[in-house]
Short mmCIF file of C-alpha atoms and ligand atoms in Angstrom, two decimals:
data_model
loop_
_atom_site.label_atom_id
_atom_site.label_comp_id
_atom_site.label_asym_id
_atom_site.label_seq_id
_atom_site.Cartn_x
_atom_site.Cartn_y
_atom_site.Cartn_z
CA UNK A 4 -62.04 93.87 -14.36
CA UNK A 5 -62.13 97.53 -15.13
CA UNK A 6 -65.87 98.10 -15.78
CA UNK A 7 -68.72 97.59 -13.35
CA UNK A 8 -72.33 98.54 -14.05
CA UNK A 9 -74.82 99.39 -11.29
CA UNK A 10 -78.44 98.67 -12.22
CA UNK A 11 -81.67 99.17 -10.30
CA UNK A 12 -83.51 95.83 -10.41
CA UNK A 13 -86.98 97.09 -9.46
CA UNK A 14 -88.86 100.37 -10.04
CA UNK A 15 -86.08 102.74 -8.96
CA UNK A 16 -84.94 104.06 -5.57
CA UNK A 17 -83.23 100.80 -4.69
CA UNK A 18 -80.33 102.66 -3.09
CA UNK A 19 -78.11 102.94 -6.17
CA UNK A 20 -76.64 106.24 -4.95
CA UNK A 21 -75.39 104.72 -1.73
CA UNK A 22 -73.88 101.69 -3.48
CA UNK A 23 -72.20 103.86 -6.14
CA UNK A 24 -70.78 106.09 -3.42
CA UNK A 25 -69.39 103.01 -1.65
CA UNK A 26 -67.82 101.52 -4.79
CA UNK A 27 -66.60 104.89 -6.07
CA UNK A 28 -63.91 104.82 -3.42
CA UNK A 29 -62.25 101.98 -5.35
CA UNK A 30 -62.97 103.50 -8.78
CA UNK A 31 -61.30 106.08 -10.97
CA UNK A 32 -64.25 107.20 -13.09
CA UNK A 33 -68.02 107.21 -12.46
CA UNK A 34 -70.34 107.61 -15.46
CA UNK A 35 -74.08 108.34 -15.61
CA UNK A 36 -75.37 106.91 -18.90
CA UNK A 37 -79.14 107.51 -19.06
CA UNK A 38 -82.06 109.33 -17.48
CA UNK A 39 -81.98 112.88 -16.26
CA UNK A 40 -83.03 114.78 -13.20
CA UNK A 41 -85.96 112.43 -12.73
CA UNK A 42 -83.33 110.49 -10.76
CA UNK A 43 -82.72 111.23 -7.11
CA UNK A 44 -79.75 109.42 -5.62
CA UNK A 45 -79.21 110.00 -1.90
CA UNK A 46 -75.98 109.52 -0.05
CA UNK A 47 -75.71 110.05 3.69
CA UNK A 48 -72.25 110.87 4.95
CA UNK A 49 -72.24 111.14 8.74
CA UNK A 50 -75.21 113.40 9.43
CA UNK A 51 -74.99 115.10 6.05
CA UNK A 52 -77.42 114.13 3.31
CA UNK A 53 -76.63 114.66 -0.36
CA UNK A 54 -79.31 114.23 -3.03
CA UNK A 55 -77.86 113.97 -6.53
CA UNK A 56 -80.01 114.28 -9.63
CA UNK A 57 -77.71 114.72 -12.61
CA UNK A 58 -74.19 114.66 -11.24
CA UNK A 59 -72.81 111.13 -10.78
CA UNK A 60 -72.71 110.09 -7.12
CA UNK A 61 -68.96 109.51 -7.51
CA UNK A 62 -68.49 113.29 -7.24
CA UNK A 63 -68.59 112.88 -3.46
CA UNK A 64 -65.27 111.01 -3.55
CA UNK A 65 -62.49 113.53 -4.09
CA UNK A 66 -60.26 113.02 -7.10
CA UNK A 67 -62.62 110.76 -9.08
CA UNK A 68 -63.69 111.68 -12.58
CA UNK A 69 -67.45 112.17 -12.84
CA UNK A 70 -68.94 111.88 -16.32
CA UNK A 71 -72.41 112.70 -17.60
CA UNK A 72 -72.60 110.52 -20.70
CA UNK A 73 -74.27 111.03 -24.06
CA UNK A 74 -77.31 108.95 -23.03
CA UNK A 75 -78.36 111.43 -20.32
CA UNK A 76 -80.82 114.29 -20.87
CA UNK A 77 -79.66 117.45 -19.13
CA UNK A 78 -81.66 120.32 -17.71
CA UNK A 79 -78.84 122.88 -17.66
CA UNK A 80 -80.46 125.16 -15.06
CA UNK A 81 -80.91 122.22 -12.69
CA UNK A 82 -77.37 121.03 -13.32
CA UNK A 83 -75.85 124.45 -12.59
CA UNK A 84 -77.91 124.68 -9.42
CA UNK A 85 -76.72 121.23 -8.35
CA UNK A 86 -73.10 122.15 -9.02
CA UNK A 87 -73.45 125.38 -7.06
CA UNK A 88 -74.98 123.57 -4.09
CA UNK A 89 -72.20 120.97 -4.11
CA UNK A 90 -69.51 123.65 -4.20
CA UNK A 91 -71.18 125.49 -1.32
CA UNK A 92 -70.80 122.25 0.66
CA UNK A 93 -67.11 122.09 -0.29
CA UNK A 94 -67.50 119.29 -2.84
CA UNK A 95 -65.19 119.96 -5.75
CA UNK A 96 -66.84 119.67 -9.18
CA UNK A 97 -63.60 120.26 -11.05
CA UNK A 98 -63.52 116.65 -12.30
CA UNK A 99 -66.94 116.76 -13.92
CA UNK A 100 -67.14 116.12 -17.66
CA UNK A 101 -70.29 116.37 -19.78
CA UNK A 102 -70.78 114.70 -23.14
CA UNK A 103 -71.23 117.13 -26.03
CA UNK A 104 -73.73 114.61 -27.44
CA UNK A 105 -76.05 114.63 -24.41
CA UNK A 106 -79.45 116.17 -25.14
CA UNK A 107 -80.77 119.27 -23.41
CA UNK A 108 -84.11 119.53 -21.63
CA UNK A 109 -85.68 122.77 -22.88
CA UNK A 110 -88.45 124.73 -21.12
CA UNK A 111 -91.05 123.49 -23.60
CA UNK A 112 -90.18 119.89 -22.69
CA UNK A 113 -91.32 120.48 -19.13
CA UNK A 114 -94.51 122.17 -20.38
CA UNK A 115 -95.16 119.27 -22.75
CA UNK A 116 -94.57 116.76 -19.95
CA UNK A 117 -97.38 118.44 -17.97
CA UNK A 118 -99.62 118.83 -21.02
CA UNK A 119 -99.23 115.18 -22.05
CA UNK A 120 -100.00 114.02 -18.52
CA UNK A 121 -103.16 116.16 -18.56
CA UNK A 122 -104.19 114.64 -21.88
CA UNK A 123 -103.77 111.12 -20.49
CA UNK A 124 -106.47 111.95 -17.95
CA UNK A 125 -107.37 108.62 -16.28
CA UNK A 126 -104.19 106.92 -17.48
CA UNK A 127 -101.53 109.28 -16.14
CA UNK A 128 -98.01 107.83 -15.91
CA UNK A 129 -97.27 109.96 -12.86
CA UNK A 130 -94.07 111.34 -14.38
CA UNK A 131 -91.69 113.49 -12.38
CA UNK A 132 -92.70 116.44 -14.59
CA UNK A 133 -89.07 117.18 -15.39
CA UNK A 134 -89.47 117.06 -19.18
CA UNK A 135 -87.71 113.71 -19.51
CA UNK A 136 -90.16 112.02 -21.91
CA UNK A 137 -90.53 114.98 -24.31
CA UNK A 138 -86.77 115.51 -24.39
CA UNK A 139 -86.09 111.87 -25.30
CA UNK A 140 -88.96 112.03 -27.81
CA UNK A 141 -87.27 114.97 -29.53
CA UNK A 142 -83.94 113.16 -29.52
CA UNK A 143 -85.48 110.22 -31.37
CA UNK A 144 -87.47 112.53 -33.68
CA UNK A 145 -84.24 114.38 -34.49
CA UNK A 146 -85.65 117.58 -33.05
CA UNK A 147 -83.30 117.78 -30.09
CA UNK A 148 -80.81 120.33 -28.87
CA UNK A 149 -77.51 118.81 -27.79
CA UNK A 150 -74.88 120.12 -25.41
CA UNK A 151 -72.65 120.93 -28.39
CA UNK A 152 -75.45 123.22 -29.64
CA UNK A 153 -76.03 124.77 -26.23
CA UNK A 154 -72.44 125.98 -25.95
CA UNK A 155 -72.54 127.66 -29.39
CA UNK A 156 -74.83 130.69 -29.27
CA UNK A 157 -75.24 130.92 -33.03
CA UNK A 158 -76.13 127.26 -33.49
CA UNK A 159 -78.48 127.39 -30.52
CA UNK A 160 -80.36 130.37 -31.97
CA UNK A 161 -80.65 128.72 -35.39
CA UNK A 162 -82.01 125.57 -33.81
CA UNK A 163 -84.49 127.43 -31.62
CA UNK A 164 -85.74 129.64 -34.46
CA UNK A 165 -87.02 126.43 -36.00
CA UNK A 166 -88.04 124.59 -32.83
CA UNK A 167 -89.76 127.25 -30.73
CA UNK A 168 -92.59 128.04 -33.22
CA UNK A 169 -93.09 124.31 -33.77
CA UNK A 170 -93.36 123.61 -30.05
CA UNK A 171 -95.68 126.60 -29.66
CA UNK A 172 -98.11 125.04 -32.09
CA UNK A 173 -97.98 121.70 -30.31
CA UNK A 174 -98.54 123.31 -26.92
CA UNK A 175 -101.50 125.22 -28.31
CA UNK A 176 -102.92 122.02 -29.75
CA UNK A 177 -102.72 120.55 -26.23
CA UNK A 178 -104.72 123.54 -24.95
CA UNK A 179 -101.74 125.20 -23.26
CA UNK A 180 -102.01 128.94 -23.76
CA UNK A 181 -98.53 129.87 -22.48
CA UNK A 182 -96.40 131.81 -24.95
CA UNK A 183 -92.83 130.71 -25.62
CA UNK A 184 -90.53 133.69 -26.02
CA UNK A 185 -87.69 132.88 -28.40
CA UNK A 186 -85.50 135.77 -27.25
CA UNK A 187 -85.68 135.02 -23.56
CA UNK A 188 -85.13 131.28 -24.14
CA UNK A 189 -82.07 132.07 -26.32
CA UNK A 190 -80.71 134.43 -23.68
CA UNK A 191 -81.27 132.08 -20.74
CA UNK A 192 -79.97 128.95 -22.48
CA UNK A 193 -76.91 130.54 -24.08
CA UNK A 194 -76.00 131.80 -20.63
CA UNK A 195 -76.28 128.23 -19.33
CA UNK A 196 -74.14 127.12 -22.28
CA UNK A 197 -71.45 129.68 -21.45
CA UNK A 198 -71.35 128.57 -17.83
CA UNK A 199 -71.22 124.85 -18.62
CA UNK A 200 -68.85 125.02 -21.62
CA UNK A 201 -65.75 124.25 -19.57
CA UNK A 202 -67.11 120.81 -18.67
CA UNK A 203 -68.35 119.86 -22.15
CA UNK A 204 -66.27 117.48 -24.30
CA UNK A 205 -66.38 114.25 -26.27
CA UNK A 206 -66.52 111.99 -23.23
CA UNK A 207 -66.77 108.59 -24.98
CA UNK A 208 -63.13 108.46 -26.08
CA UNK A 209 -62.09 109.71 -22.63
CA UNK A 210 -63.88 106.82 -20.91
CA UNK A 211 -62.49 104.34 -23.47
CA UNK A 212 -59.02 105.68 -22.79
CA UNK A 213 -59.51 105.19 -19.06
CA UNK A 214 -60.67 101.60 -19.68
CA UNK A 215 -57.73 100.94 -21.98
CA UNK A 216 -55.38 102.18 -19.26
CA UNK A 217 -57.03 99.64 -16.90
CA UNK A 218 -58.60 102.36 -14.79
CA UNK A 219 -61.72 101.25 -12.93
CA UNK A 220 -64.90 102.68 -14.38
CA UNK A 221 -68.23 102.52 -12.58
CA UNK A 222 -71.41 102.99 -14.64
CA UNK A 223 -74.18 104.48 -12.49
CA UNK A 224 -77.64 103.47 -13.67
CA UNK A 225 -80.68 105.55 -12.87
CA UNK A 226 -84.29 104.44 -12.41
CA UNK A 227 -84.88 100.68 -12.44
CA UNK A 228 -85.26 97.80 -14.88
CA UNK A 229 -89.06 97.80 -14.55
CA UNK A 230 -89.06 101.42 -15.73
CA UNK A 231 -87.06 100.54 -18.85
CA UNK A 232 -88.73 101.89 -21.99
CA UNK A 233 -88.53 98.49 -23.74
CA UNK A 234 -88.68 95.98 -20.92
CA UNK A 235 -90.58 97.74 -18.15
CA UNK A 236 -94.29 97.95 -17.40
CA UNK A 237 -95.04 100.04 -20.50
CA UNK A 238 -96.50 102.67 -20.69
CA UNK A 239 -95.83 103.18 -16.96
CA UNK A 240 -92.10 103.54 -17.53
CA UNK A 241 -89.50 106.21 -18.05
CA UNK A 242 -88.24 107.17 -21.50
CA UNK A 243 -84.77 105.65 -21.48
CA UNK A 244 -83.24 102.19 -21.43
CA UNK A 245 -82.28 101.44 -17.87
CA UNK A 246 -80.75 98.00 -18.46
CA UNK A 247 -77.03 97.27 -18.52
CA UNK A 248 -76.85 97.09 -22.32
CA UNK A 249 -77.32 100.84 -22.41
CA UNK A 250 -74.33 101.49 -20.13
CA UNK A 251 -72.11 101.10 -23.18
CA UNK A 252 -74.18 103.00 -25.71
CA UNK A 253 -75.12 105.74 -23.25
CA UNK A 254 -71.46 106.29 -22.38
CA UNK A 255 -70.01 105.92 -25.87
CA UNK A 256 -67.91 102.83 -25.17
CA UNK A 257 -67.90 99.33 -26.59
CA UNK A 258 -70.16 96.79 -24.81
CA UNK A 259 -67.19 94.43 -24.74
CA UNK A 260 -65.76 96.46 -21.86
CA UNK A 261 -68.60 95.67 -19.49
CA UNK A 262 -67.54 92.75 -17.36
CA UNK A 263 -69.48 93.03 -14.09
CA UNK A 264 -73.05 94.06 -13.39
CA UNK A 265 -74.37 94.48 -9.86
CA UNK A 266 -78.14 94.43 -9.54
CA UNK A 267 -79.35 96.62 -6.72
CA UNK A 268 -82.16 94.80 -4.95
CA UNK A 269 -84.05 96.59 -2.19
CA UNK A 270 -85.04 93.96 0.38
CA UNK A 271 -88.68 94.86 -0.35
CA UNK A 272 -90.23 96.65 -3.33
CA UNK A 273 -91.26 100.26 -3.90
CA UNK A 274 -92.70 102.18 -6.79
CA UNK A 275 -93.41 105.90 -7.32
CA UNK A 276 -96.08 106.93 -9.78
CA UNK A 277 -98.77 104.86 -11.45
CA UNK A 278 -98.66 101.36 -12.93
CA UNK A 279 -98.82 97.70 -11.98
CA UNK A 280 -97.18 96.43 -8.81
CA UNK A 281 -98.19 92.81 -8.09
CA UNK A 282 -96.71 92.51 -4.58
CA UNK A 283 -97.97 95.90 -3.38
CA UNK A 284 -99.12 96.03 0.24
CA UNK A 285 -102.23 98.12 0.77
CA UNK A 286 -102.36 97.38 4.49
CA UNK A 287 -100.66 98.52 7.70
CA UNK A 288 -97.51 96.54 6.95
CA UNK A 289 -97.09 98.56 3.74
CA UNK A 290 -97.53 101.76 5.71
CA UNK A 291 -95.10 100.58 8.36
CA UNK A 292 -92.41 99.80 5.75
CA UNK A 293 -92.98 103.18 4.05
CA UNK A 294 -92.56 105.05 7.35
CA UNK A 295 -89.64 103.06 8.61
CA UNK A 296 -87.87 103.08 5.26
CA UNK A 297 -88.50 106.81 4.76
CA UNK A 298 -90.07 105.97 1.42
CA UNK A 299 -90.64 109.44 0.05
CA UNK A 300 -89.23 110.46 -3.32
CA UNK A 301 -85.81 112.14 -3.37
CA UNK A 302 -86.87 114.16 -6.43
CA UNK A 303 -90.58 114.89 -6.04
CA UNK A 304 -91.19 114.09 -2.36
CA UNK A 305 -94.08 111.82 -3.37
CA UNK A 306 -94.91 108.85 -1.13
CA UNK A 307 -93.57 105.60 -2.58
CA UNK A 308 -95.89 102.61 -2.79
CA UNK A 309 -94.45 99.65 -0.85
CA UNK A 310 -94.73 95.88 -1.11
CA UNK A 311 -92.97 92.58 -0.52
CA UNK A 312 -89.84 91.60 -2.40
CA UNK A 313 -90.85 90.26 -5.82
CA UNK A 314 -88.35 87.78 -7.24
CA UNK A 315 -90.20 87.50 -10.56
CA UNK A 316 -89.18 91.14 -11.03
CA UNK A 317 -85.57 90.78 -9.86
CA UNK A 318 -84.96 87.58 -11.84
CA UNK A 319 -86.40 89.21 -14.97
CA UNK A 320 -84.05 92.18 -14.42
CA UNK A 321 -81.13 89.88 -13.82
CA UNK A 322 -81.78 88.08 -17.10
CA UNK A 323 -81.98 91.39 -18.96
CA UNK A 324 -78.79 92.86 -17.55
CA UNK A 325 -76.75 89.77 -16.72
CA UNK A 326 -76.25 90.51 -13.04
CA UNK A 327 -73.02 89.04 -11.71
CA UNK A 328 -73.85 89.91 -8.10
CA UNK A 329 -76.59 91.41 -5.98
CA UNK A 330 -76.25 94.44 -3.74
CA UNK A 331 -79.13 94.12 -1.31
CA UNK A 332 -80.18 97.33 0.38
CA UNK A 333 -82.45 98.41 3.24
CA UNK A 334 -82.71 94.98 4.85
CA UNK A 335 -82.60 96.81 8.19
CA UNK A 336 -86.04 98.29 7.40
CA UNK A 337 -87.61 94.82 7.62
CA UNK A 338 -86.45 94.37 11.24
CA UNK A 339 -89.16 93.98 13.86
CA UNK A 340 -91.72 92.20 11.66
CA UNK A 341 -92.84 88.71 12.75
CA UNK A 342 -93.19 87.31 9.27
CA UNK A 343 -91.85 88.32 5.88
CA UNK A 344 -93.13 87.30 2.50
CA UNK A 345 -91.21 86.93 -0.72
CA UNK A 346 -93.00 86.54 -4.04
CA UNK A 347 -91.50 83.64 -5.99
CA UNK A 348 -93.91 83.45 -8.94
CA UNK A 349 -97.33 84.55 -10.12
CA UNK A 350 -100.48 82.55 -10.55
CA UNK A 351 -102.50 83.27 -13.67
CA UNK A 352 -105.74 81.30 -13.59
CA UNK A 353 -103.94 78.28 -12.15
CA UNK A 354 -100.88 78.59 -14.41
CA UNK A 355 -97.45 79.37 -12.92
CA UNK A 356 -95.94 82.55 -14.37
CA UNK A 357 -92.24 83.28 -13.80
CA UNK A 358 -91.66 86.27 -16.06
CA UNK A 359 -93.25 89.67 -16.69
CA UNK A 360 -95.96 89.61 -19.36
CA UNK A 361 -95.87 92.49 -21.84
CA UNK A 362 -99.64 92.94 -21.76
CA UNK A 363 -100.56 94.83 -18.60
CA UNK A 364 -104.06 93.36 -18.66
CA UNK A 365 -102.42 89.95 -18.25
CA UNK A 366 -100.05 91.24 -15.57
CA UNK A 367 -103.04 92.68 -13.71
CA UNK A 368 -104.55 89.22 -13.53
CA UNK A 369 -101.36 87.68 -12.14
CA UNK A 370 -101.63 86.88 -8.42
CA UNK A 371 -98.36 86.80 -6.48
CA UNK A 372 -97.51 83.52 -4.77
CA UNK A 373 -95.43 83.93 -1.62
CA UNK A 374 -93.00 82.00 0.51
CA UNK A 375 -93.23 83.06 4.15
CA UNK A 376 -90.06 83.52 6.19
CA UNK A 377 -89.55 84.34 9.86
CA UNK A 378 -88.57 87.89 10.83
CA UNK A 379 -85.81 89.22 13.10
CA UNK A 380 -85.49 91.99 15.66
CA UNK A 381 -84.15 95.42 14.87
CA UNK A 382 -80.41 95.67 15.02
CA UNK A 383 -79.24 97.70 18.03
CA UNK A 384 -76.23 100.00 17.57
CA UNK A 385 -73.88 97.76 19.58
CA UNK A 386 -74.85 94.75 17.45
CA UNK A 387 -74.35 96.83 14.29
CA UNK A 388 -70.74 97.50 15.33
CA UNK A 389 -70.23 93.78 15.87
CA UNK A 390 -71.78 92.96 12.48
CA UNK A 391 -69.61 95.49 10.70
CA UNK A 392 -66.54 94.05 12.43
CA UNK A 393 -67.35 90.32 12.21
CA UNK A 394 -69.39 90.11 9.01
CA UNK A 395 -72.13 87.81 7.76
CA UNK A 396 -72.04 85.32 10.65
CA UNK A 397 -72.92 88.09 13.12
CA UNK A 398 -76.19 88.90 11.31
CA UNK A 399 -79.47 87.75 12.92
CA UNK A 400 -80.09 84.13 11.96
CA UNK A 401 -83.39 84.80 10.20
CA UNK A 402 -81.86 87.67 8.22
CA UNK A 403 -79.20 85.25 6.99
CA UNK A 404 -81.96 82.87 5.97
CA UNK A 405 -83.73 85.65 4.09
CA UNK A 406 -80.52 86.48 2.21
CA UNK A 407 -79.77 82.83 1.44
CA UNK A 408 -83.32 82.38 0.13
CA UNK A 409 -82.89 85.28 -2.30
CA UNK A 410 -79.44 84.06 -3.35
CA UNK A 411 -80.73 80.59 -4.08
CA UNK A 412 -83.73 81.86 -6.04
CA UNK A 413 -81.72 84.35 -8.07
CA UNK A 414 -78.72 82.05 -8.52
CA UNK A 415 -76.43 84.90 -7.45
CA UNK A 416 -74.46 85.93 -4.41
CA UNK A 417 -75.30 88.98 -2.32
CA UNK A 418 -72.03 90.86 -2.58
CA UNK A 419 -72.96 94.02 -0.68
CA UNK A 420 -75.53 94.36 2.07
CA UNK A 421 -77.03 97.71 3.07
CA UNK A 422 -77.83 97.84 6.77
CA UNK A 423 -78.58 101.53 7.22
CA UNK A 424 -78.55 104.90 5.54
CA UNK A 425 -75.04 105.97 6.43
CA UNK A 426 -72.01 105.49 4.26
CA UNK A 427 -70.38 102.96 6.59
CA UNK A 428 -73.54 100.94 7.26
CA UNK A 429 -72.81 98.41 4.59
CA UNK A 430 -71.40 94.92 4.72
CA UNK A 431 -68.89 94.02 2.05
CA UNK A 432 -69.35 90.32 1.25
CA UNK A 433 -67.18 90.26 -1.86
CA UNK A 434 -64.38 87.73 -1.91
CA UNK A 435 -62.04 90.41 -3.17
CA UNK A 436 -62.22 94.12 -3.72
CA UNK A 437 -62.96 95.34 -7.18
P1 GDP B 518 -81.60 105.51 -5.62
O1 GDP B 518 -82.48 106.38 -6.46
O2 GDP B 518 -81.58 104.08 -6.08
O3 GDP B 518 -80.20 106.06 -5.46
O4 GDP B 518 -82.26 105.49 -4.18
P2 GDP B 518 -82.78 106.76 -3.36
O5 GDP B 518 -81.61 107.48 -2.83
O6 GDP B 518 -83.79 107.52 -4.13
O7 GDP B 518 -83.61 106.04 -2.21
C1 GDP B 518 -82.99 105.14 -1.33
C2 GDP B 518 -83.14 105.69 0.10
O8 GDP B 518 -82.76 104.70 1.02
C3 GDP B 518 -82.24 106.88 0.39
O9 GDP B 518 -82.89 107.71 1.31
C4 GDP B 518 -81.01 106.24 1.01
O10 GDP B 518 -80.34 107.11 1.90
C5 GDP B 518 -81.62 105.09 1.78
N1 GDP B 518 -80.79 103.89 1.87
C6 GDP B 518 -79.94 103.36 0.97
N2 GDP B 518 -79.46 102.18 1.41
C7 GDP B 518 -80.02 101.98 2.63
C8 GDP B 518 -79.94 100.90 3.58
O11 GDP B 518 -79.27 99.90 3.38
N3 GDP B 518 -80.71 101.05 4.71
C9 GDP B 518 -81.48 102.14 4.95
N4 GDP B 518 -82.19 102.19 6.06
N5 GDP B 518 -81.57 103.15 4.07
C10 GDP B 518 -80.86 103.06 2.92
P1 IMO B 519 -84.01 106.91 -9.39
O1 IMO B 519 -82.80 107.02 -10.27
C1 IMO B 519 -88.27 106.06 -9.02
C2 IMO B 519 -90.79 107.12 -12.46
C3 IMO B 519 -91.79 108.23 -12.23
C4 IMO B 519 -92.89 107.79 -13.18
C5 IMO B 519 -92.11 107.19 -14.36
C6 IMO B 519 -91.94 108.15 -15.53
O2 IMO B 519 -84.00 107.85 -8.24
O3 IMO B 519 -84.24 105.49 -9.00
P2 IMO B 519 -90.39 110.26 -15.90
O4 IMO B 519 -90.36 111.59 -15.20
O5 IMO B 519 -89.11 109.52 -15.87
O6 IMO B 519 -90.96 110.37 -17.29
O7 IMO B 519 -91.46 109.41 -15.07
O8 IMO B 519 -90.85 106.83 -13.84
N1 IMO B 519 -89.38 107.47 -12.12
C7 IMO B 519 -88.75 107.05 -11.02
N2 IMO B 519 -89.19 106.33 -9.97
N3 IMO B 519 -86.98 106.45 -9.08
C8 IMO B 519 -86.52 107.14 -10.15
O9 IMO B 519 -85.21 107.42 -10.32
C9 IMO B 519 -87.42 107.50 -11.16
N4 IMO B 519 -87.32 108.20 -12.31
C10 IMO B 519 -88.52 108.15 -12.90
O10 IMO B 519 -92.23 108.28 -10.91
O11 IMO B 519 -93.63 106.75 -12.60
MG1 MG B 520 -84.06 107.72 -6.21
#
């Protein structure tokens, strides 16, 4: 079983970084296959916190190959900064490889991201403002700059001589008066290209070779299934495909290699930015979960909206990506509440709805229907040690019931259970290691 895909099952920030870091210990290669530095994946090692945006979380495990695949959009300035910060903290980035096919986020992409949000006025997506959407738009429109262009000064200049005046006109049309300076963009970006060139290669064949040699490859998804450009709550989504199918295409390997998919399910639901969220809590419980769970964006610092676990969402994601197991995270955050609710389906004018309607006006009219479960007390440190030593049976009884409820509803086993922020605060419930 050499290939395992990690997919966010909700609206992002499910704790993918922590799970990837845990599984990376058993892996040889970790590949990011979509998204860009809109992602923020946090890993806490002891008291040290790492927030990764473009570099695969596997980089924190010495000796593992870390690959940024062709499906990712790369802001080269941000990437260099991230690499520098990692090196300053004694994390080796020697094993990083970047696909020569990955697209580059250019300065005008960030300006266009802001301009487009302004134009949307009352219907803002609430993007991260990192230029993700405009960069993917250019990729699809065949107006992109790829890493193979960035590392070749001549090609880069040729490309920009055509693109910069075009983007200038579009920015002006949006009412943005900033002037793009071709020379300074060429200078800045060819410098980035020079500094990143040593990592850039055709990564697809390299990953295929690793798979052929039975090396274990972990595919690190970013964002979440409900932010998928095709299947999410469009237009309140990101601009890439976040489902497991894209792990192959975004890494340049055959889909036939993918044999396991873990869905990362936060024990409750969060969402950053605008858009529908049926099980959102607008009351004190929502605030309590946000505070206790530290629900503030890793990338933008924005407060995350919080709500009960929504199984319509996680089952929809599971169907899209073919989850073979669930990694449930942040269940510790729910400790101390008397009652917990889990949304099992929606009610649309008396009709039971069990999937996500495409039309947001219909989704808006869906009322969540809940099952109510009993809560448990917070886990004290001594009990945590016992749980980590003894396993599932040492968990509070009502927590076990909560997990069993989710397992039954999703038809899947919880294979990993996150009980805290730190690297070791995780219960491995797999029958065998990967
Ligand atoms: P990602 O984008 O899916 O990687 O998730 P983020 O890193 O943006 O957000 C998840 C947050 O929850 C981070 O601050 C993690 O350190 C933290 N976290 C992850 N797993 C757990 C867990 O099981 N319990 C607690 N309390 N925190 C967790
Ligand atoms: P990770 O990988 C949560 C959200 C933004 C916005 C929408 C579009 O850390 O889970 P974009 O900048 O991508 O065009 O913004 O998507 N978003 C995320 N929300 N976690 C993320 O990544 C996100 N990446 C994008 O808030 O609503
Ligand atoms: Mg995040």
